[in-house]
PDB file of C-alpha atoms in Angstrom:
ATOM      1  CA  CYS A   1      -9.229  -3.568  -2.604  1.00  0.00           C
ATOM      2  CA  GLY A   2      -8.934   0.310  -1.892  1.00  0.00           C
ATOM      3  CA  CYS A   3      -7.573   1.179  -5.336  1.00  0.00           C
ATOM      4  CA  SER A   4      -9.038   4.371  -6.824  1.00  0.00           C
ATOM      5  CA  GLN A   5     -11.003   3.909 -10.093  1.00  0.00           C
ATOM      6  CA  HIS A   6      -9.449   5.202 -13.259  1.00  0.00           C
ATOM      7  CA  GLU A   7     -12.571   7.224 -14.214  1.00  0.00           C
ATOM      8  CA  VAL A   8     -12.571   8.952 -10.772  1.00  0.00           C
ATOM      9  CA  GLU A   9      -8.961   9.889 -10.971  1.00  0.00           C
ATOM     10  CA  GLN A  10      -9.284  11.279 -14.465  1.00  0.00           C
ATOM     11  CA  ALA A  11     -12.260  13.459 -13.608  1.00  0.00           C
ATOM     12  CA  ARG A  12      -9.871  15.469 -11.482  1.00  0.00           C
ATOM     13  CA  ALA A  13      -8.656  18.563 -13.341  1.00  0.00           C
ATOM     14  CA  GLY A  14      -5.726  19.006 -11.036  1.00  0.00           C
ATOM     15  CA  LEU A  15      -5.470  22.846 -11.428  1.00  0.00           C
ATOM     16  CA  SER A  16      -3.230  24.649  -8.894  1.00  0.00           C
ATOM     17  CA  ALA A  17      -4.362  28.093  -9.988  1.00  0.00           C
ATOM     18  CA  ARG A  18      -6.579  29.836 -12.460  1.00  0.00           C
ATOM     19  CA  ALA A  19      -5.142  31.021 -15.733  1.00  0.00           C
ATOM     20  CA  THR A  20      -4.108  34.647 -15.803  1.00  0.00           C
ATOM     21  CA  ALA A  21      -4.884  35.431 -19.300  1.00  0.00           C
ATOM     22  CA  VAL A  22      -7.744  34.493 -21.589  1.00  0.00           C
ATOM     23  CA  PRO A  23      -5.965  31.906 -23.883  1.00  0.00           C
ATOM     24  CA  LYS A  24      -8.746  31.968 -26.450  1.00  0.00           C
ATOM     25  CA  MET A  25      -6.255  30.690 -29.117  1.00  0.00           C
ATOM     26  CA  ALA A  26      -5.492  27.665 -26.961  1.00  0.00           C
ATOM     27  CA  LEU A  27      -9.049  26.812 -27.165  1.00  0.00           C
ATOM     28  CA  VAL A  28      -9.232  27.085 -30.934  1.00  0.00           C
ATOM     29  CA  VAL A  29      -5.803  25.466 -31.736  1.00  0.00           C
ATOM     30  CA  GLY A  30      -6.148  22.731 -29.264  1.00  0.00           C
ATOM     31  CA  ARG A  31      -9.541  21.607 -30.460  1.00  0.00           C
ATOM     32  CA  ASP A  32      -8.405  18.871 -32.857  1.00  0.00           C
ATOM     33  CA  ASN A  33      -6.099  17.604 -29.995  1.00  0.00           C
ATOM     34  CA  ILE A  34      -9.085  17.462 -27.651  1.00  0.00           C
ATOM     35  CA  ARG A  35     -11.092  15.641 -30.187  1.00  0.00           C
ATOM     36  CA  SER A  36      -8.321  13.083 -30.819  1.00  0.00           C
ATOM     37  CA  ALA A  37      -7.937  12.543 -27.127  1.00  0.00           C
ATOM     38  CA  MET A  38     -11.618  12.006 -26.558  1.00  0.00           C
ATOM     39  CA  LEU A  39     -11.668   9.672 -29.669  1.00  0.00           C
ATOM     40  CA  LYS A  40      -9.660   7.150 -27.871  1.00  0.00           C
ATOM     41  CA  SER A  41     -12.381   6.683 -25.325  1.00  0.00           C
ATOM     42  CA  PHE A  42     -14.228   4.671 -28.057  1.00  0.00           C
ATOM     43  CA  PRO A  43     -11.904   2.039 -29.242  1.00  0.00           C
ATOM     44  CA  ASP A  44     -14.833  -0.232 -30.308  1.00  0.00           C
ATOM     45  CA  PHE A  45     -16.666   2.306 -32.649  1.00  0.00           C
ATOM     46  CA  SER A  46     -16.019   3.396 -36.302  1.00  0.00           C
ATOM     47  CA  VAL A  47     -13.620   6.211 -36.155  1.00  0.00           C
ATOM     48  CA  ASN A  48     -15.550   8.197 -38.724  1.00  0.00           C
ATOM     49  CA  ILE A  49     -18.910   7.846 -36.830  1.00  0.00           C
ATOM     50  CA  ILE A  50     -17.380   8.871 -33.423  1.00  0.00           C
ATOM     51  CA  SER A  51     -15.242  11.629 -34.974  1.00  0.00           C
ATOM     52  CA  ASP A  52     -18.388  13.055 -36.495  1.00  0.00           C
ATOM     53  CA  GLU A  53     -20.419  12.811 -33.342  1.00  0.00           C
ATOM     54  CA  LEU A  54     -17.545  14.338 -31.409  1.00  0.00           C
ATOM     55  CA  ASP A  55     -17.474  17.264 -33.914  1.00  0.00           C
ATOM     56  CA  LYS A  56     -21.174  17.926 -33.119  1.00  0.00           C
ATOM     57  CA  VAL A  57     -20.707  17.757 -29.498  1.00  0.00           C
ATOM     58  CA  LEU A  58     -17.717  20.078 -29.519  1.00  0.00           C
ATOM     59  CA  ASN A  59     -19.418  22.444 -31.841  1.00  0.00           C
ATOM     60  CA  ALA A  60     -22.249  22.709 -29.431  1.00  0.00           C
ATOM     61  CA  PHE A  61     -20.038  23.269 -26.464  1.00  0.00           C
ATOM     62  CA  TYR A  62     -17.996  25.910 -27.942  1.00  0.00           C
ATOM     63  CA  SER A  63     -21.330  27.619 -29.094  1.00  0.00           C
ATOM     64  CA  GLU A  64     -22.617  27.556 -25.472  1.00  0.00           C
ATOM     65  CA  LEU A  65     -19.272  28.615 -24.121  1.00  0.00           C
ATOM     66  CA  LYS A  66     -19.836  31.755 -26.226  1.00  0.00           C
ATOM     67  CA  GLY A  67     -23.273  32.131 -24.696  1.00  0.00           C
ATOM     68  CA  GLU A  68     -24.914  31.076 -27.822  1.00  0.00           C
ATOM     69  CA  THR A  69     -27.787  28.620 -28.534  1.00  0.00           C
ATOM     70  CA  PRO A  70     -28.372  27.207 -24.966  1.00  0.00           C
ATOM     71  CA  GLY A  71     -29.218  23.697 -24.582  1.00  0.00           C
ATOM     72  CA  THR A  72     -27.540  22.426 -27.696  1.00  0.00           C
ATOM     73  CA  PHE A  73     -24.591  20.712 -26.035  1.00  0.00           C
ATOM     74  CA  LEU A  74     -26.802  18.346 -24.072  1.00  0.00           C
ATOM     75  CA  LEU A  75     -28.987  17.676 -27.089  1.00  0.00           C
ATOM     76  CA  ALA A  76     -26.007  16.989 -29.194  1.00  0.00           C
ATOM     77  CA  LEU A  77     -24.554  14.522 -26.585  1.00  0.00           C
ATOM     78  CA  ASP A  78     -27.931  12.968 -26.159  1.00  0.00           C
ATOM     79  CA  HIS A  79     -28.104  12.352 -29.869  1.00  0.00           C
ATOM     80  CA  ALA A  80     -24.627  10.893 -29.967  1.00  0.00           C
ATOM     81  CA  ILE A  81     -25.430   8.435 -27.056  1.00  0.00           C
ATOM     82  CA  ARG A  82     -28.539   7.270 -28.827  1.00  0.00           C
ATOM     83  CA  LYS A  83     -26.846   6.727 -32.025  1.00  0.00           C
ATOM     84  CA  MET A  84     -24.155   4.532 -30.381  1.00  0.00           C
ATOM     85  CA  GLY A  85     -26.779   2.024 -29.173  1.00  0.00           C
ATOM     86  CA  LEU A  86     -27.845   0.764 -25.912  1.00  0.00           C
ATOM     87  CA  THR A  87     -24.916  -0.939 -24.106  1.00  0.00           C
ATOM     88  CA  SER A  88     -23.830   0.260 -20.617  1.00  0.00           C
ATOM     89  CA  SER A  89     -20.115   0.327 -21.692  1.00  0.00           C
ATOM     90  CA  ASP A  90     -20.819   2.607 -24.627  1.00  0.00           C
ATOM     91  CA  VAL A  91     -22.577   4.988 -22.395  1.00  0.00           C
ATOM     92  CA  SER A  92     -20.003   5.011 -19.643  1.00  0.00           C
ATOM     93  CA  ALA A  93     -17.137   5.713 -22.303  1.00  0.00           C
ATOM     94  CA  TRP A  94     -18.592   9.253 -22.538  1.00  0.00           C
ATOM     95  CA  GLN A  95     -17.675   9.854 -18.788  1.00  0.00           C
ATOM     96  CA  GLU A  96     -14.051   9.349 -19.754  1.00  0.00           C
ATOM     97  CA  ALA A  97     -14.386  11.595 -22.810  1.00  0.00           C
ATOM     98  CA  ILE A  98     -15.977  14.267 -20.846  1.00  0.00           C
ATOM     99  CA  SER A  99     -13.169  14.141 -18.268  1.00  0.00           C
ATOM    100  CA  ILE A 100     -10.550  14.522 -21.036  1.00  0.00           C
ATOM    101  CA  MET A 101     -12.512  17.457 -22.496  1.00  0.00           C
ATOM    102  CA  ARG A 102     -12.973  19.221 -19.129  1.00  0.00           C
ATOM    103  CA  CYS A 103      -9.140  18.821 -18.111  1.00  0.00           C
ATOM    104  CA  ALA A 104      -8.315  20.420 -21.518  1.00  0.00           C
ATOM    105  CA  ILE A 105     -10.590  23.145 -21.463  1.00  0.00           C
ATOM    106  CA  LEU A 106     -10.924  24.254 -17.964  1.00  0.00           C
ATOM    107  CA  PRO A 107      -7.507  25.797 -17.719  1.00  0.00           C
ATOM    108  CA  CYS A 108      -8.301  28.052 -20.640  1.00  0.00           C
ATOM    109  CA  ILE A 109     -11.152  29.691 -18.828  1.00  0.00           C
ATOM    110  CA  ILE A 110     -10.667  32.504 -16.529  1.00  0.00           C
ATOM    111  CA  ASP A 111     -13.619  34.733 -16.344  1.00  0.00           C
ATOM    112  CA  ASP A 112     -16.158  33.590 -13.674  1.00  0.00           C
ATOM    113  CA  GLN A 113     -19.165  33.789 -16.163  1.00  0.00           C
ATOM    114  CA  SER A 114     -17.899  31.455 -18.516  1.00  0.00           C
ATOM    115  CA  LEU A 115     -16.583  29.216 -15.760  1.00  0.00           C
ATOM    116  CA  PHE A 116     -19.797  28.861 -14.021  1.00  0.00           C
ATOM    117  CA  ARG A 117     -21.459  28.171 -17.318  1.00  0.00           C
ATOM    118  CA  VAL A 118     -19.267  25.395 -18.588  1.00  0.00           C
ATOM    119  CA  GLU A 119     -19.061  23.779 -15.004  1.00  0.00           C
ATOM    120  CA  ASP A 120     -22.895  23.690 -14.912  1.00  0.00           C
ATOM    121  CA  LEU A 121     -22.963  22.065 -18.562  1.00  0.00           C
ATOM    122  CA  TRP A 122     -20.423  19.469 -17.281  1.00  0.00           C
ATOM    123  CA  HIS A 123     -22.331  18.695 -14.202  1.00  0.00           C
ATOM    124  CA  GLN A 124     -25.671  18.550 -16.297  1.00  0.00           C
ATOM    125  CA  VAL A 125     -23.889  16.078 -18.710  1.00  0.00           C
ATOM    126  CA  ARG A 126     -22.603  13.854 -15.906  1.00  0.00           C
ATOM    127  CA  VAL A 127     -26.148  13.590 -14.467  1.00  0.00           C
ATOM    128  CA  MET A 128     -27.518  12.881 -17.901  1.00  0.00           C
ATOM    129  CA  ILE A 129     -24.928  10.141 -18.708  1.00  0.00           C
ATOM    130  CA  GLY A 130     -25.583   8.581 -15.367  1.00  0.00           C
ATOM    131  CA  GLU A 131     -29.453   8.584 -16.079  1.00  0.00           C
ATOM    132  CA  ARG A 132     -28.815   6.923 -19.565  1.00  0.00           C
ATOM    133  CA  MET A 133     -26.703   4.242 -17.924  1.00  0.00           C
ATOM    134  CA  GLN A 134     -29.522   3.450 -15.505  1.00  0.00           C
ATOM    135  CA  ARG A 135     -31.904   3.314 -18.341  1.00  0.00           C
ATOM    136  CA  VAL A 136     -29.695   0.924 -20.161  1.00  0.00           C
ATOM    137  CA  GLN A 137     -29.284  -1.302 -17.093  1.00  0.00           C
ATOM    138  CA  GLY A 138     -32.907  -1.488 -16.664  1.00  0.00           C
ATOM    139  CA  HIS A 139     -33.507  -2.196 -20.346  1.00  0.00           C
ATOM    140  CA  LEU A 140     -30.963  -5.095 -20.135  1.00  0.00           C
ATOM    141  CA  ARG A 141     -32.665  -6.604 -16.882  1.00  0.00           C
ATOM    142  CA  MET A 142     -36.023  -6.577 -18.640  1.00  0.00           C
ATOM    143  CA  GLN A 143     -34.626  -8.461 -21.574  1.00  0.00           C
ATOM    144  CA  ALA A 144     -33.082 -10.849 -19.180  1.00  0.00           C
ATOM    145  CA  GLU A 145     -36.374 -11.353 -17.415  1.00  0.00           C
ATOM    146  CA  GLN A 146     -38.216 -11.804 -20.661  1.00  0.00           C
ATOM    147  CA  ARG A 147     -35.692 -14.388 -21.729  1.00  0.00           C
ATOM    148  CA  THR A 148     -35.898 -16.164 -18.547  1.00  0.00           C
ATOM    149  CA  ALA A 149     -39.819 -16.365 -18.624  1.00  0.00           C
ATOM    150  CA  LEU A 150     -39.693 -17.434 -22.308  1.00  0.00           C
ATOM    151  CA  LEU A 151     -37.172 -20.270 -21.475  1.00  0.00           C
ATOM    152  CA  ASN A 152     -39.295 -21.290 -18.551  1.00  0.00           C
ATOM    153  CA  GLY A 153     -42.239 -21.583 -20.678  1.00  0.00           C
ATOM    154  CA  ILE A 154     -40.429 -23.541 -23.458  1.00  0.00           C
ATOM    155  CA  SER A 155     -39.031 -25.952 -20.711  1.00  0.00           C
ATOM    156  CA  GLN A 156     -42.524 -26.510 -19.156  1.00  0.00           C
ATOM    157  CA  ALA A 157     -43.914 -27.322 -22.697  1.00  0.00           C
ATOM    158  CA  LEU A 158     -41.119 -29.738 -23.453  1.00  0.00           C
ATOM    159  CA  VAL A 159     -41.570 -31.633 -20.016  1.00  0.00           C
ATOM    160  CA  SER A 160     -45.298 -31.823 -20.605  1.00  0.00           C
ATOM    161  CA  THR A 161     -45.225 -33.480 -23.953  1.00  0.00           C
ATOM    162  CA  SER A 162     -44.013 -36.930 -25.133  1.00  0.00           C
ATOM    163  CA  ASP A 163     -45.136 -36.384 -28.715  1.00  0.00           C
ATOM    164  CA  GLU A 164     -42.097 -35.877 -30.988  1.00  0.00           C
ATOM    165  CA  LYS A 165     -44.165 -33.542 -33.603  1.00  0.00           C
ATOM    166  CA  GLU A 166     -45.433 -31.304 -30.689  1.00  0.00           C
ATOM    167  CA  LEU A 167     -42.060 -31.425 -29.232  1.00  0.00           C
ATOM    168  CA  ALA A 168     -40.402 -30.065 -32.528  1.00  0.00           C
ATOM    169  CA  THR A 169     -43.155 -27.448 -32.858  1.00  0.00           C
ATOM    170  CA  PHE A 170     -42.544 -26.126 -29.521  1.00  0.00           C
ATOM    171  CA  LEU A 171     -38.604 -25.844 -30.300  1.00  0.00           C
ATOM    172  CA  ALA A 172     -39.182 -24.377 -33.616  1.00  0.00           C
ATOM    173  CA  GLU A 173     -41.433 -21.588 -32.351  1.00  0.00           C
ATOM    174  CA  GLY A 174     -39.562 -20.888 -29.099  1.00  0.00           C
ATOM    175  CA  LEU A 175     -35.929 -21.115 -29.805  1.00  0.00           C
ATOM    176  CA  PRO A 176     -35.817 -18.350 -32.450  1.00  0.00           C
ATOM    177  CA  LYS A 177     -37.299 -16.021 -29.705  1.00  0.00           C
ATOM    178  CA  LEU A 178     -34.342 -16.662 -27.617  1.00  0.00           C
ATOM    179  CA  GLY A 179     -32.072 -15.508 -30.396  1.00  0.00           C
ATOM    180  CA  ILE A 180     -31.147 -19.140 -31.525  1.00  0.00           C
ATOM    181  CA  ARG A 181     -31.440 -18.737 -35.305  1.00  0.00           C
ATOM    182  CA  SER A 182     -30.878 -22.242 -36.370  1.00  0.00           C
ATOM    183  CA  CYS A 183     -31.265 -25.921 -34.767  1.00  0.00           C
ATOM    184  CA  TYR A 184     -31.237 -29.462 -35.726  1.00  0.00           C
ATOM    185  CA  VAL A 185     -32.608 -32.195 -33.525  1.00  0.00           C
ATOM    186  CA  SER A 186     -32.038 -35.855 -34.487  1.00  0.00           C
ATOM    187  CA  ARG A 187     -32.135 -39.064 -32.576  1.00  0.00           C
ATOM    188  CA  TYR A 188     -30.294 -42.363 -33.187  1.00  0.00           C
ATOM    189  CA  GLU A 189     -32.268 -45.153 -35.014  1.00  0.00           C
ATOM    190  CA  ASN A 190     -30.614 -47.563 -32.860  1.00  0.00           C
ATOM    191  CA  PRO A 191     -28.917 -46.083 -29.626  1.00  0.00           C
ATOM    192  CA  VAL A 192     -27.095 -49.290 -29.236  1.00  0.00           C
ATOM    193  CA  VAL A 193     -25.517 -49.021 -32.562  1.00  0.00           C
ATOM    194  CA  PRO A 194     -25.178 -45.051 -32.954  1.00  0.00           C
ATOM    195  CA  LEU A 195     -23.060 -45.263 -36.081  1.00  0.00           C
ATOM    196  CA  GLY A 196     -25.959 -47.081 -37.823  1.00  0.00           C
ATOM    197  CA  GLY A 197     -27.867 -43.771 -38.473  1.00  0.00           C
ATOM    198  CA  CYS A 198     -29.827 -40.955 -37.251  1.00  0.00           C
ATOM    199  CA  GLN A 199     -33.346 -39.617 -37.953  1.00  0.00           C
ATOM    200  CA  ASN A 200     -34.007 -35.881 -38.146  1.00  0.00           C
ATOM    201  CA  ILE A 201     -36.886 -34.725 -35.934  1.00  0.00           C
ATOM    202  CA  LEU A 202     -36.530 -31.067 -36.405  1.00  0.00           C
ATOM    203  CA  ALA A 203     -34.633 -28.605 -38.782  1.00  0.00           C
ATOM    204  CA  TYR A 204     -34.931 -24.835 -39.050  1.00  0.00           C
ATOM    205  CA  LYS A 205     -32.552 -22.348 -40.244  1.00  0.00           C
ATOM    206  CA  ASP A 206     -32.415 -18.501 -39.978  1.00  0.00           C
ATOM    207  CA  GLY A 207     -35.719 -18.966 -38.172  1.00  0.00           C
ATOM    208  CA  GLN A 208     -37.332 -20.855 -40.914  1.00  0.00           C
ATOM    209  CA  ARG A 209     -38.670 -24.375 -40.523  1.00  0.00           C
ATOM    210  CA  ILE A 210     -37.303 -26.796 -42.972  1.00  0.00           C
ATOM    211  CA  GLU A 211     -39.670 -29.619 -43.899  1.00  0.00           C
ATOM    212  CA  LEU A 212     -37.701 -32.698 -44.969  1.00  0.00           C
ATOM    213  CA  GLU A 213     -38.946 -35.415 -47.245  1.00  0.00           C
ATOM    214  CA  GLU A 214     -39.323 -38.811 -45.757  1.00  0.00           C
ATOM    215  CA  ASP A 215     -36.489 -40.362 -47.505  1.00  0.00           C
ATOM    216  CA  ARG A 216     -34.035 -37.463 -46.390  1.00  0.00           C
ATOM    217  CA  LYS A 217     -35.033 -37.715 -42.700  1.00  0.00           C
ATOM    218  CA  CYS A 218     -32.271 -40.592 -42.059  1.00  0.00           C
ATOM    219  CA  PHE A 219     -28.769 -39.936 -42.462  1.00  0.00           C
TER     220      PHE A 219
END
C-alpha cells in the first residue's frame, strides 16, 4: 500500500547534528532506560530471562565501546538468539531492540573512532540477525516438507488397505509423528441406528497405544 514499515522507520536515528561533548555520564545513567525500552520488544518472553540476556548483550557492547574484548558483543547476541529458540518473530524482535539501542546510544558518541567502531558493530549485528532469520525460515520449510511427506505416506497407506487392524496400526504409528499426541477411532455398530453403540477400532494417548479388552471395545 506504500506505507513505511515500522521497523524501517524505527531504525532511523534522526540526528540533526553530532554531540558537542562526550556525555559519558548519559551512557552510564541511561543504561537502565535503554534496557527497559529494549525489553518491550519481547512481550512474549519471561521478563527475567530477557532482562538477563539484555544485560549480557549491553555489558558486551559497552565493553567493546571502550575498545575491550573485541567480538564479545556478537557472541553475546548470538547466545541470546539461540537461547530464545527458533521462531522467526523472536529473531526479528532483535531488529527492533537494536534500533532502540542505536537511537539511544548514538547521540552520546562524538569521537570518530568510537563512532566507526559502534556503527560497524551494529551493521554486523543486522547482518547476523538477517542470517539467523533466513536459517529459521529454512528450518521451518524443511519441517513443513517433512510433515507433508509423512502425511502423504500415511494417506497412501490408508488408501491401500481395507484391513481394520492394519489401518489402526498405520494411524497409531504415523499420527504421533505429525504431533497428534492422542487419537481415538470408532465406528457405528449399526450406522442406521447410530445411538445403538460404537466399537472402538483404535485408541492411543500421549503416543502410547491402548489395548482395550474385548468387552470394553463397545460403548
